[in-house]
Amino acid sequence: MSVVILSDVHANIQALHAVLDDVAKVAPHAPIWHCGDVVGYGASPNEVVAELQRVGATGVMGNHDLAALGDDIVESFNEGARTAALWTREVLNAQSREWLRALPRVLEMGSATLVHASLRDPIMEYVMDAATAEENLRGLSTPLLFHGHTHIPALWELRRDVAHLTAVGDAPIALHGASLVNAGSVGQPRDRDPRAAWLLWERDEQSAGLGRVTWRRVEYDIPSAQEAIDAAGLPDWLASRLAVGR
Ligand code: ZN
């Protein structure tokens, strides 16, 4: 059975709609998991929460979700992120707030664990280097960890006890052992590819293997997402960065 993994939607309803259209073509019956940062930066937090609720998405809390709920983690954000978080606090409706507040920080789902950032620090740690990846890989209690936070698709694997970064492209990649699988970002990609990213995990139950993962990239209506950010009075660079994917 396949699983769809979304991360860092960041209140970008235009990107989420395009991703869900692609999901409907590729994996229409697959459960949807998410790795947090549902809101923050983008202009449509309530619409994104409602859409994830509608599709029955299961997932975890991100640092921007926490900030939007009133946590003082917002003090550690840069100015633009803080402005967006404070705006999100104002516009979140009671239903969205309740759904976000119920998100756990860590979620074990059979052979996979879901977190937003890292296993050691599910809210804030960026896994960007081999030393950080290695310590997190060694701590895993499930073979796989799905996460986001960096907004960059990535696959770290433990090979002969050393963390190895596998290049990620369009082709499916078979999973062999302890792995950190970063789904990339639906709503604010930062790998210089502005298309929305999502991850398909095809489990391999017959052979008791870990299956394979495929990163999908989807074009979406970036100008509409930018207009919504401008109309909300959010900082310009939150709109302009969407066009360049960084
Ligand atoms: Zn994020």
GROMACS .gro file of C-alpha atoms and ligand atoms in nm:
model
  247
    1MET     CA    1   0.000   0.000   0.000
    2SER     CA    2   0.120   0.350  -0.081
    3VAL     CA    3   0.135   0.651   0.149
    4VAL     CA    4   0.141   1.016   0.047
    5ILE     CA    5   0.367   1.240   0.256
    6LEU     CA    6   0.331   1.618   0.251
    7SER     CA    7   0.538   1.868   0.445
    8ASP     CA    8   0.567   2.242   0.494
    9VAL     CA    9   0.245   2.343   0.319
   10HIS     CA   10   0.281   2.685   0.484
   11ALA     CA   11  -0.072   2.812   0.422
   12ASN     CA   12  -0.027   2.792   0.044
   13ILE     CA   13  -0.367   2.667  -0.073
   14GLN     CA   14  -0.279   2.706  -0.442
   15ALA     CA   15   0.017   2.468  -0.405
   16LEU     CA   16  -0.184   2.224  -0.190
   17HIS     CA   17  -0.465   2.206  -0.447
   18ALA     CA   18  -0.217   2.131  -0.727
   19VAL     CA   19  -0.050   1.862  -0.515
   20LEU     CA   20  -0.383   1.699  -0.425
   21ASP     CA   21  -0.477   1.695  -0.797
   22ASP     CA   22  -0.152   1.510  -0.867
   23VAL     CA   23  -0.212   1.275  -0.573
   24ALA     CA   24  -0.558   1.196  -0.716
   25LYS     CA   25  -0.390   1.082  -1.039
   26VAL     CA   26  -0.096   0.894  -0.891
   27ALA     CA   27  -0.219   0.751  -0.560
   28PRO     CA   28  -0.593   0.818  -0.528
   29HIS     CA   29  -0.658   0.583  -0.236
   30ALA     CA   30  -0.339   0.633  -0.039
   31PRO     CA   31  -0.357   0.773   0.315
   32ILE     CA   32  -0.207   1.120   0.351
   33TRP     CA   33   0.049   1.196   0.621
   34HIS     CA   34   0.201   1.538   0.687
   35CYS     CA   35   0.520   1.654   0.858
   36GLY     CA   36   0.401   1.988   0.996
   37ASP     CA   37   0.439   2.359   0.920
   38VAL     CA   38   0.085   2.349   0.790
   39VAL     CA   39   0.060   2.726   0.842
   40GLY     CA   40   0.292   3.029   0.852
   41TYR     CA   41   0.437   3.239   0.563
   42GLY     CA   42   0.136   3.191   0.333
   43ALA     CA   43  -0.199   3.369   0.318
   44SER     CA   44  -0.449   3.082   0.347
   45PRO     CA   45  -0.402   2.907   0.684
   46ASN     CA   46  -0.769   2.826   0.749
   47GLU     CA   47  -0.822   2.700   0.393
   48VAL     CA   48  -0.518   2.472   0.418
   49VAL     CA   49  -0.622   2.328   0.755
   50ALA     CA   50  -0.976   2.266   0.623
   51GLU     CA   51  -0.839   2.092   0.313
   52LEU     CA   52  -0.607   1.868   0.515
   53GLN     CA   53  -0.897   1.786   0.747
   54ARG     CA   54  -1.115   1.708   0.446
   55VAL     CA   55  -0.865   1.455   0.309
   56GLY     CA   56  -0.810   1.304   0.653
   57ALA     CA   57  -0.442   1.393   0.679
   58THR     CA   58  -0.256   1.262   0.985
   59GLY     CA   59   0.057   1.437   1.100
   60VAL     CA   60   0.275   1.630   1.339
   61MET     CA   61   0.341   1.979   1.473
   62GLY     CA   62   0.592   2.216   1.310
   63ASN     CA   63   0.768   2.521   1.453
   64HIS     CA   64   0.543   2.756   1.253
   65ASP     CA   65   0.229   2.576   1.373
   66LEU     CA   66   0.352   2.618   1.730
   67ALA     CA   67   0.423   2.988   1.672
   68ALA     CA   68   0.076   3.039   1.523
   69LEU     CA   69  -0.075   2.886   1.837
   70GLY     CA   70   0.090   3.149   2.056
   71ASP     CA   71   0.415   2.979   2.160
   72ASP     CA   72   0.704   3.216   2.232
   73ILE     CA   73   0.920   3.018   1.985
   74VAL     CA   74   0.814   3.306   1.758
   75GLU     CA   75   1.082   3.522   1.930
   76SER     CA   76   1.350   3.310   1.760
   77PHE     CA   77   1.206   3.372   1.411
   78ASN     CA   78   1.346   3.624   1.162
   79GLU     CA   79   1.139   3.936   1.111
   80GLY     CA   80   0.941   3.820   0.808
   81ALA     CA   81   0.860   3.482   0.961
   82ARG     CA   82   0.758   3.652   1.287
   83THR     CA   83   0.533   3.901   1.106
   84ALA     CA   84   0.364   3.612   0.923
   85ALA     CA   85   0.327   3.408   1.244
   86LEU     CA   86   0.165   3.698   1.430
   87TRP     CA   87  -0.069   3.759   1.134
   88THR     CA   88  -0.158   3.388   1.130
   89ARG     CA   89  -0.244   3.401   1.503
   90GLU     CA   90  -0.493   3.678   1.430
   91VAL     CA   91  -0.669   3.508   1.139
   92LEU     CA   92  -0.680   3.145   1.257
   93ASN     CA   93  -1.035   3.039   1.333
   94ALA     CA   94  -1.130   2.823   1.631
   95GLN     CA   95  -1.159   2.507   1.423
   96SER     CA   96  -0.812   2.549   1.272
   97ARG     CA   97  -0.661   2.628   1.610
   98GLU     CA   98  -0.816   2.319   1.764
   99TRP     CA   99  -0.691   2.092   1.483
  100LEU     CA  100  -0.339   2.236   1.500
  101ARG     CA  101  -0.326   2.216   1.880
  102ALA     CA  102  -0.402   1.842   1.866
  103LEU     CA  103  -0.096   1.765   1.649
  104PRO     CA  104   0.165   1.552   1.831
  105ARG     CA  105   0.537   1.625   1.796
  106VAL     CA  106   0.629   1.266   1.714
  107LEU     CA  107   0.408   1.005   1.553
  108GLU     CA  108   0.502   0.640   1.501
  109MET     CA  109   0.321   0.475   1.211
  110GLY     CA  110   0.439   0.113   1.189
  111SER     CA  111   0.784   0.106   1.030
  112ALA     CA  112   0.800   0.485   1.004
  113THR     CA  113   0.822   0.779   1.244
  114LEU     CA  114   0.694   1.124   1.150
  115VAL     CA  115   0.843   1.444   1.287
  116HIS     CA  116   0.872   1.798   1.153
  117ALA     CA  117   1.242   1.871   1.205
  118SER     CA  118   1.450   1.586   1.348
  119LEU     CA  119   1.417   1.293   1.586
  120ARG     CA  120   1.635   1.459   1.851
  121ASP     CA  121   1.452   1.788   1.828
  122PRO     CA  122   1.120   1.739   1.649
  123ILE     CA  123   1.047   2.111   1.631
  124MET     CA  124   1.368   2.299   1.544
  125GLU     CA  125   1.675   2.098   1.440
  126TYR     CA  126   1.777   2.127   1.073
  127VAL     CA  127   1.923   1.806   0.928
  128MET     CA  128   2.166   1.956   0.676
  129ASP     CA  129   2.496   1.777   0.743
  130ALA     CA  130   2.626   1.422   0.790
  131ALA     CA  131   2.702   1.456   1.163
  132THR     CA  132   2.346   1.568   1.244
  133ALA     CA  133   2.199   1.303   1.014
  134GLU     CA  134   2.415   1.031   1.170
  135GLU     CA  135   2.311   1.107   1.528
  136ASN     CA  136   1.946   1.107   1.427
  137LEU     CA  137   1.981   0.785   1.225
  138ARG     CA  138   2.142   0.609   1.521
  139GLY     CA  139   1.854   0.707   1.748
  140LEU     CA  140   1.576   0.571   1.526
  141SER     CA  141   1.335   0.320   1.680
  142THR     CA  142   1.170   0.257   1.340
  143PRO     CA  143   1.367   0.195   1.016
  144LEU     CA  144   1.234   0.514   0.855
  145LEU     CA  145   1.189   0.874   0.961
  146PHE     CA  146   0.982   1.108   0.744
  147HIS     CA  147   1.040   1.478   0.805
  148GLY     CA  148   1.061   1.826   0.651
  149HIS     CA  149   1.166   2.166   0.798
  150THR     CA  150   1.454   2.238   0.557
  151HIS     CA  151   1.215   2.262   0.259
  152ILE     CA  152   1.471   2.061   0.058
  153PRO     CA  153   1.401   1.702  -0.055
  154ALA     CA  154   1.670   1.473   0.084
  155LEU     CA  155   1.750   1.112   0.169
  156TRP     CA  156   2.007   1.028   0.438
  157GLU     CA  157   2.089   0.660   0.484
  158LEU     CA  158   2.310   0.480   0.732
  159ARG     CA  159   2.563   0.276   0.534
  160ARG     CA  160   2.832   0.087   0.724
  161ASP     CA  161   2.744   0.309   1.019
  162VAL     CA  162   2.810   0.632   0.826
  163ALA     CA  163   2.543   0.879   0.710
  164HIS     CA  164   2.526   0.893   0.333
  165LEU     CA  165   2.331   1.158   0.135
  166THR     CA  166   2.165   1.006  -0.172
  167ALA     CA  167   2.091   1.237  -0.464
  168VAL     CA  168   1.718   1.285  -0.507
  169GLY     CA  169   1.556   1.326  -0.850
  170ASP     CA  170   1.242   1.215  -1.032
  171ALA     CA  171   1.319   0.842  -1.025
  172PRO     CA  172   1.198   0.610  -0.747
  173ILE     CA  173   1.461   0.517  -0.489
  174ALA     CA  174   1.453   0.184  -0.306
  175LEU     CA  175   1.499   0.202   0.071
  176HIS     CA  176   1.733  -0.052   0.229
  177GLY     CA  177   1.782   0.041   0.591
  178ALA     CA  178   1.774   0.324   0.844
  179SER     CA  179   1.676   0.635   0.647
  180LEU     CA  180   1.578   0.997   0.703
  181VAL     CA  181   1.344   1.091   0.420
  182ASN     CA  182   1.278   1.463   0.378
  183ALA     CA  183   0.959   1.520   0.179
  184GLY     CA  184   1.057   1.873   0.070
  185SER     CA  185   0.796   2.151   0.084
  186VAL     CA  186   0.453   2.179  -0.073
  187GLY     CA  187   0.413   2.551  -0.018
  188GLN     CA  188   0.759   2.707  -0.009
  189PRO     CA  189   1.030   2.495  -0.180
  190ARG     CA  190   1.389   2.612  -0.121
  191ASP     CA  191   1.588   2.391  -0.358
  192ARG     CA  192   1.571   2.646  -0.642
  193ASP     CA  193   1.283   2.455  -0.799
  194PRO     CA  194   0.964   2.655  -0.737
  195ARG     CA  195   0.733   2.362  -0.809
  196ALA     CA  196   0.545   2.215  -0.514
  197ALA     CA  197   0.704   1.896  -0.376
  198TRP     CA  198   0.539   1.586  -0.233
  199LEU     CA  199   0.654   1.234  -0.159
  200LEU     CA  200   0.509   0.897  -0.252
  201TRP     CA  201   0.612   0.600  -0.037
  202GLU     CA  202   0.529   0.264  -0.196
  203ARG     CA  203   0.551   0.008   0.079
  204ASP     CA  204   0.665  -0.341   0.001
  205GLU     CA  205   0.474  -0.569   0.234
  206GLN     CA  206   0.528  -0.896   0.044
  207SER     CA  207   0.906  -0.898   0.066
  208ALA     CA  208   0.911  -0.731   0.410
  209GLY     CA  209   1.128  -0.463   0.247
  210LEU     CA  210   1.097  -0.094   0.314
  211GLY     CA  211   0.968  -0.020  -0.033
  212ARG     CA  212   1.060   0.282  -0.238
  213VAL     CA  213   1.013   0.658  -0.238
  214THR     CA  214   0.947   0.899  -0.525
  215TRP     CA  215   0.956   1.276  -0.504
  216ARG     CA  216   0.692   1.439  -0.722
  217ARG     CA  217   0.713   1.804  -0.838
  218VAL     CA  218   0.402   1.991  -0.946
  219GLU     CA  219   0.354   2.329  -1.110
  220TYR     CA  220   0.092   2.548  -0.945
  221ASP     CA  221  -0.057   2.896  -0.972
  222ILE     CA  222   0.228   3.091  -0.811
  223PRO     CA  223   0.093   3.438  -0.911
  224SER     CA  224  -0.232   3.371  -0.721
  225ALA     CA  225  -0.042   3.262  -0.410
  226GLN     CA  226   0.171   3.578  -0.437
  227GLU     CA  227  -0.134   3.802  -0.481
  228ALA     CA  228  -0.293   3.651  -0.171
  229ILE     CA  229   0.025   3.722   0.029
  230ASP     CA  230   0.030   4.083  -0.096
  231ALA     CA  231  -0.342   4.129  -0.026
  232ALA     CA  232  -0.290   4.005   0.331
  233GLY     CA  233  -0.023   4.273   0.380
  234LEU     CA  234   0.248   4.014   0.448
  235PRO     CA  235   0.615   4.094   0.365
  236ASP     CA  236   0.695   4.112  -0.010
  237TRP     CA  237   0.980   3.860   0.002
  238LEU     CA  238   0.742   3.589   0.119
  239ALA     CA  239   0.569   3.632  -0.218
  240SER     CA  240   0.878   3.686  -0.436
  241ARG     CA  241   1.067   3.381  -0.306
  242LEU     CA  242   0.788   3.150  -0.429
  243ALA     CA  243   0.881   3.228  -0.792
  244VAL     CA  244   1.244   3.123  -0.746
  245GLY     CA  245   1.207   2.838  -0.497
  246ARG     CA  246   1.450   2.957  -0.234
  247ZN      ZN  247   0.875   2.511   0.723
   0.00000   0.00000   0.00000
